[in-house]
Amino acid sequence: MHKHSTLGEFIISNQKQFKYTSGELSRLINSIRLAAKVVNHEVNKAGLVDILGDAGDTNVQGEDQQKLDVYANEIFMKKLTNRQIVCGIASEEEDDFVTISGNDKKNNNKYVVLIDPLDGSSNIDVNVSVGTIFSIYRRVTPVGTPVQKEDFLQEGKKQVAAGYIVYGTSTMLVYTTGHGVNGFTLNPAIGTFYLSHPDMKFPEDGQIYSINEGYYVHFPQGVKDYLKYCQEEEGDRPYKARYIGSLVSDFHRNMIKGGIYIYPSSSVGPQGKLRLLYECNPMAFLAEQAGGKATDGYVRILDIKPTELHQRVPFFCGSKNMVIDAEGFMAKYPEDANY
Ligand code: P6P
């Protein structure tokens, strides 16, 4: 594969790796590619157009919806719907899942997509990078019938594709279909994504930890013990603290440089903050495909059976040996396990 192939060329040359019929993956990724370019355009000019500030509404999370959140959600919903490939979408910005019955109203589309259209949106006003996270499954209820909640509540290990777009100093699409992780960088001048990071791998070890230490007093003891381990002078420690407050950006940096991202349970948030279905599962799929690891501190994220669309889960994700070290501290306090 020539290093500078485009996303389109890459999809075609890797189509055979997607275990379903040939055109389906292309249509899925192409709809995401187009939506990414449209959202990127708005995100990049957000400071210039009166699109900032609250949309005067709040989402199921009870968070003020930034207009760009709402905008990104609409764009991804529309582009996914138009390609006649998706039978349902669940989004952080939608209270319940949305049924897409197709132009012929026959519910013949086979995939469901779960999406966080603009994660880290509170960073928009301060010009810090934000991201889109997506997770794709094959439906499990009969084709030809309306999509059902169980199509969305599948374990993360059933994902057929997952990825993110990071709207940073450059805009990148990073995704997997279960055959490794590849990163594409957008050339905004011509609107083309180029394969800039083939076969991305998490370094097995790392010296960066990403966590909001402001909540230290609320953390479970295992996390407090692990943080002290990161900060003591021994071998390759103390580690470096890097926390952008945007999951996609922290994950992306840690995948390239090595590191661990932790959003743990706490006394104020017993299940942590991140959502299992459209944040942790897709990032965990990517992490494992890149040779990394993702758990809730005790259990593999991709093995967790979801029960609710917007359920939260504690999240430890990154370089394999760093996650293993953190789990070693968590294991001392089995009473803190969730499952
Ligand atoms: P806190 C953004 O809202 C987000 O979902 C992640 O992108 C980010 O890592 C985390 O929450 C930041 O949360 O509580 O540290 O501000």
CSV table of N, CA, C and O in Angstrom, one decimal, residues 7 27 35 91 95 132 168 245 285 300 302 326:
chain,number,residue,atom,x,y,z
A,7,LEU,N,-8.0,7.9,1.4
A,7,LEU,CA,-9.0,7.1,2.1
A,7,LEU,C,-9.8,6.2,1.2
A,7,LEU,O,-10.0,5.0,1.4
A,27,ARG,N,-19.8,2.4,1.9
A,27,ARG,CA,-20.9,3.3,2.1
A,27,ARG,C,-20.8,3.9,3.5
A,27,ARG,O,-21.1,5.0,3.8
A,35,ALA,N,-19.3,13.6,6.3
A,35,ALA,CA,-19.8,14.3,7.5
A,35,ALA,C,-18.6,15.0,8.2
A,35,ALA,O,-18.7,16.1,8.6
A,91,SER,N,-27.3,8.5,19.6
A,91,SER,CA,-26.4,9.6,19.7
A,91,SER,C,-26.4,10.2,21.1
A,91,SER,O,-27.4,10.2,21.8
A,95,ASP,N,-32.1,11.6,23.1
A,95,ASP,CA,-32.6,10.9,24.3
A,95,ASP,C,-32.7,9.4,24.0
A,95,ASP,O,-32.3,8.5,24.8
A,132,THR,N,-15.1,13.6,17.1
A,132,THR,CA,-16.3,12.8,16.9
A,132,THR,C,-15.9,11.4,17.1
A,132,THR,O,-14.8,11.0,16.7
A,168,GLY,N,-8.1,18.8,15.2
A,168,GLY,CA,-7.0,19.4,15.9
A,168,GLY,C,-6.2,20.3,15.0
A,168,GLY,O,-6.7,20.9,14.1
A,245,GLY,N,-8.5,17.3,28.4
A,245,GLY,CA,-10.0,17.4,28.7
A,245,GLY,C,-10.8,17.1,27.5
A,245,GLY,O,-12.0,17.5,27.4
A,285,PHE,N,-12.1,-0.7,21.3
A,285,PHE,CA,-11.9,-1.5,20.1
A,285,PHE,C,-10.6,-1.0,19.4
A,285,PHE,O,-9.7,-1.8,19.1
A,300,ARG,N,-12.7,-6.2,31.2
A,300,ARG,CA,-12.5,-5.8,29.8
A,300,ARG,C,-13.7,-5.0,29.3
A,300,ARG,O,-14.8,-5.5,29.4
A,302,LEU,N,-14.8,-4.3,26.4
A,302,LEU,CA,-15.5,-4.9,25.2
A,302,LEU,C,-16.3,-6.2,25.6
A,302,LEU,O,-17.2,-6.6,24.8
A,326,ALA,N,-2.1,-0.4,36.5
A,326,ALA,CA,-3.2,0.3,37.2
A,326,ALA,C,-4.1,-0.8,37.7
A,326,ALA,O,-4.6,-0.7,38.9
